[in-house]
XYZ file of C-alpha atoms in Angstrom:
257
model
C 16.788 85.130 129.352
C 19.032 82.787 127.578
C 17.605 79.346 127.679
C 20.105 76.760 129.604
C 21.960 74.108 127.351
C 20.407 70.904 126.478
C 23.048 67.774 127.235
C 20.941 65.100 126.102
C 17.457 64.979 124.808
C 15.446 61.847 123.947
C 11.708 61.163 122.389
C 9.226 58.961 124.140
C 5.411 58.430 124.601
C 3.422 61.541 123.853
C 1.116 59.984 126.743
C 3.925 60.816 129.615
C 5.133 64.114 130.633
C 9.003 64.866 129.804
C 11.182 63.743 132.400
C 13.365 67.128 132.971
C 16.741 66.148 134.893
C 18.400 68.944 136.697
C 22.254 68.436 138.150
C 23.517 69.070 141.083
C 26.573 71.867 141.591
C 29.843 70.558 139.793
C 27.736 68.235 137.500
C 26.312 68.429 134.135
C 23.669 66.850 132.109
C 25.709 64.114 131.593
C 25.690 62.957 135.248
C 21.954 61.384 134.812
C 22.860 59.132 131.917
C 23.231 55.978 134.029
C 19.508 56.019 134.818
C 18.334 57.468 131.270
C 17.974 53.799 129.815
C 15.970 52.965 132.828
C 13.339 55.497 131.145
C 13.424 54.434 127.442
C 9.513 54.827 127.314
C 9.818 58.588 128.672
C 10.905 61.712 126.404
C 13.088 63.466 128.859
C 15.740 66.133 128.379
C 19.079 66.922 130.780
C 19.884 70.215 131.188
C 23.398 72.122 131.997
C 22.499 74.780 134.733
C 23.906 78.005 134.667
C 28.001 77.945 135.591
C 28.144 74.332 134.336
C 28.784 72.225 131.031
C 27.993 73.870 127.733
C 26.386 76.893 129.734
C 29.249 77.274 131.843
C 29.185 81.102 130.117
C 25.921 81.663 131.937
C 25.632 84.377 134.797
C 24.126 82.448 137.802
C 21.184 83.957 139.256
C 18.835 84.024 142.008
C 16.135 81.383 142.505
C 13.168 83.374 141.381
C 15.448 84.257 138.069
C 16.514 80.426 138.141
C 13.266 79.220 137.988
C 11.933 81.576 135.103
C 14.954 80.294 133.522
C 13.644 76.798 133.415
C 10.587 77.518 132.245
C 11.439 79.624 129.466
C 13.815 76.978 128.578
C 11.050 74.266 128.534
C 9.283 76.340 126.302
C 12.244 77.660 123.935
C 12.565 73.418 123.600
C 8.643 73.256 123.073
C 8.380 71.225 125.639
C 4.591 70.762 127.428
C 3.715 68.947 130.562
C 6.774 67.635 132.069
C 8.350 66.287 135.475
C 10.989 68.165 137.220
C 13.620 65.989 138.688
C 17.060 67.408 140.858
C 19.661 66.456 142.636
C 21.059 68.675 145.565
C 21.247 72.221 143.952
C 19.334 71.106 141.010
C 16.668 68.968 143.377
C 16.444 72.832 144.890
C 15.933 74.744 142.272
C 13.317 72.364 141.472
C 11.727 72.482 144.834
C 11.423 76.258 144.217
C 10.215 75.651 141.019
C 7.298 73.985 142.069
C 6.723 76.039 144.910
C 6.825 79.303 143.808
C 7.329 79.167 139.970
C 3.799 79.190 138.562
C 4.283 77.272 135.768
C 1.040 75.515 134.432
C 2.898 72.938 132.665
C 4.888 71.507 135.781
C 2.922 67.945 136.742
C 5.296 66.571 139.433
C 8.530 67.123 141.402
C 10.751 64.544 142.243
C 14.249 65.583 144.333
C 17.109 63.565 145.426
C 18.813 64.625 148.465
C 17.600 68.602 148.415
C 17.693 70.263 151.035
C 13.958 72.039 151.809
C 15.429 75.291 153.224
C 16.867 76.319 156.391
C 13.902 78.094 158.770
C 16.482 80.103 161.068
C 18.143 83.747 159.663
C 20.804 82.988 161.837
C 21.580 79.546 159.916
C 21.216 80.815 156.462
C 23.618 83.932 157.596
C 26.176 80.954 158.994
C 25.718 78.980 155.723
C 26.142 81.820 153.400
C 29.432 82.583 155.088
C 30.294 78.672 154.709
C 29.430 79.007 151.018
C 31.269 82.132 150.528
C 34.404 80.402 152.102
C 34.242 77.668 149.660
C 33.564 80.314 146.529
C 36.687 81.650 147.316
C 38.485 78.647 147.367
C 36.964 77.476 144.000
C 37.806 81.105 142.369
C 41.532 81.404 143.750
C 43.214 77.761 143.858
C 43.450 75.033 141.856
C 40.283 73.218 141.403
C 41.710 69.579 141.524
C 42.915 70.779 145.059
C 39.687 72.288 146.286
C 37.711 69.173 144.964
C 40.000 66.877 147.148
C 38.769 68.561 150.201
C 35.274 69.259 149.045
C 34.536 65.359 148.412
C 36.145 64.930 151.686
C 32.906 66.574 153.681
C 31.185 64.375 156.070
C 27.906 64.253 153.578
C 30.245 62.486 150.805
C 31.938 59.808 153.718
C 30.648 57.133 151.642
C 32.960 57.221 148.961
C 36.216 54.963 148.681
C 39.396 56.430 147.794
C 39.154 54.747 144.438
C 35.361 56.760 144.105
C 36.435 59.806 145.099
C 39.197 59.985 142.825
C 36.963 59.485 139.822
C 34.598 61.921 141.073
C 37.219 64.197 140.985
C 38.485 63.471 137.683
C 34.840 64.247 136.168
C 35.007 67.472 138.148
C 37.730 68.697 137.011
C 37.041 70.230 133.827
C 34.792 72.727 135.722
C 35.714 76.547 135.372
C 36.251 77.127 139.148
C 35.009 80.880 138.520
C 31.750 79.597 137.092
C 31.421 77.216 140.374
C 31.940 79.839 142.680
C 29.541 82.305 141.081
C 26.597 79.595 140.931
C 27.860 78.497 144.974
C 26.702 81.514 146.176
C 23.868 82.485 144.173
C 22.575 79.074 144.945
C 23.722 79.039 148.251
C 21.083 77.217 150.864
C 21.622 80.604 152.642
C 19.978 82.568 150.429
C 17.134 79.845 149.444
C 13.727 80.494 151.124
C 12.523 77.872 153.738
C 10.051 76.153 151.402
C 8.908 73.222 153.829
C 5.594 74.930 154.116
C 4.876 75.386 150.735
C 5.936 71.906 149.985
C 3.318 70.437 152.785
C 0.837 72.408 150.853
C 2.138 71.513 147.217
C -0.931 70.521 144.841
C 1.051 68.390 142.715
C 2.912 64.968 143.308
C 5.973 65.161 145.393
C 8.742 62.617 146.445
C 12.204 62.899 148.052
C 14.661 60.204 147.675
C 17.921 59.536 149.419
C 20.585 57.236 149.547
C 20.073 54.792 152.494
C 23.605 55.584 153.518
C 22.784 59.455 153.778
C 22.908 59.890 157.205
C 22.235 63.790 157.322
C 19.395 63.593 154.325
C 17.664 60.321 156.125
C 17.477 62.355 159.168
C 16.273 65.821 157.535
C 13.569 63.982 155.296
C 12.263 62.210 158.672
C 12.279 65.400 160.641
C 10.801 67.250 157.843
C 8.045 64.990 157.522
C 8.580 64.744 154.010
C 7.285 61.994 151.802
C 10.617 59.818 151.662
C 11.955 57.010 150.052
C 15.388 55.204 150.791
C 17.548 54.205 147.943
C 19.442 51.096 148.691
C 23.253 50.722 149.111
C 23.536 54.372 148.000
C 25.197 57.667 149.688
C 24.460 61.243 149.176
C 24.637 60.719 145.721
C 22.340 57.625 144.938
C 21.565 57.801 141.559
C 25.238 57.430 140.828
C 25.782 55.343 143.357
C 23.070 52.965 142.395
C 21.424 53.506 139.146
C 18.967 50.897 139.035
C 17.592 51.088 142.661
C 17.177 54.636 142.134
C 15.189 53.964 139.077
C 13.338 51.106 140.086
C 12.366 53.843 143.158
C 11.599 56.353 141.009
C 9.418 54.534 138.449
C 7.049 53.517 141.427
C 6.811 57.661 142.128
C 5.838 58.204 138.342
C 3.245 55.145 137.996
C 0.497 57.459 138.239
C 1.880 58.966 134.722
C 2.252 55.582 132.848
């Protein structure tokens, strides 16, 4: 498998595991730039997922293959012990990787706004139909038109008009067909329910969620996940309030200091 592209990499104390940052759909490793300075003493790497950024030409794959590709990418970079940190789609990949990846170098997993999986087959089929409809639009319509509707979904309701316009501007450089393919491959409808294995996970695990993200706050609460709110932030908490996000994450990383 072709390793994923590295967007940013910085050295840090060799006594600490490397922080591996995984972005969400439509993003890139650049999405983490607002929070990287808060972890200056840590080794860090941000990766571009298949279909995104400098990995746009890589074909999307099922979750098991994505997990394997993540391990192979880190081995190619000569990264030993590491902690996976992911947002949304990147968070779901990180959760799958922690539960099923069997990577002996993984030391912890911390995610933001990432769904642990749907329990009912009917719900998974409905979600796959939903994502397929969006994928058709991403593949066949002008990207800015689709993005204008995408960021009006309820989960992004905390965005002001100016914030929405800025996010659309940032995401407009994506390839619509590549985003569509990744949306289908990484659909929540294709993701196994990870809640049970997460509850048995022997690694440190934490779930961060914007305090204004009603959907995912309720999801984490109902699922009984160990979760921490990020003040004054919605679904994309690390973008909405980088400092508060970093403070929360620092507290969870304290055992690794």
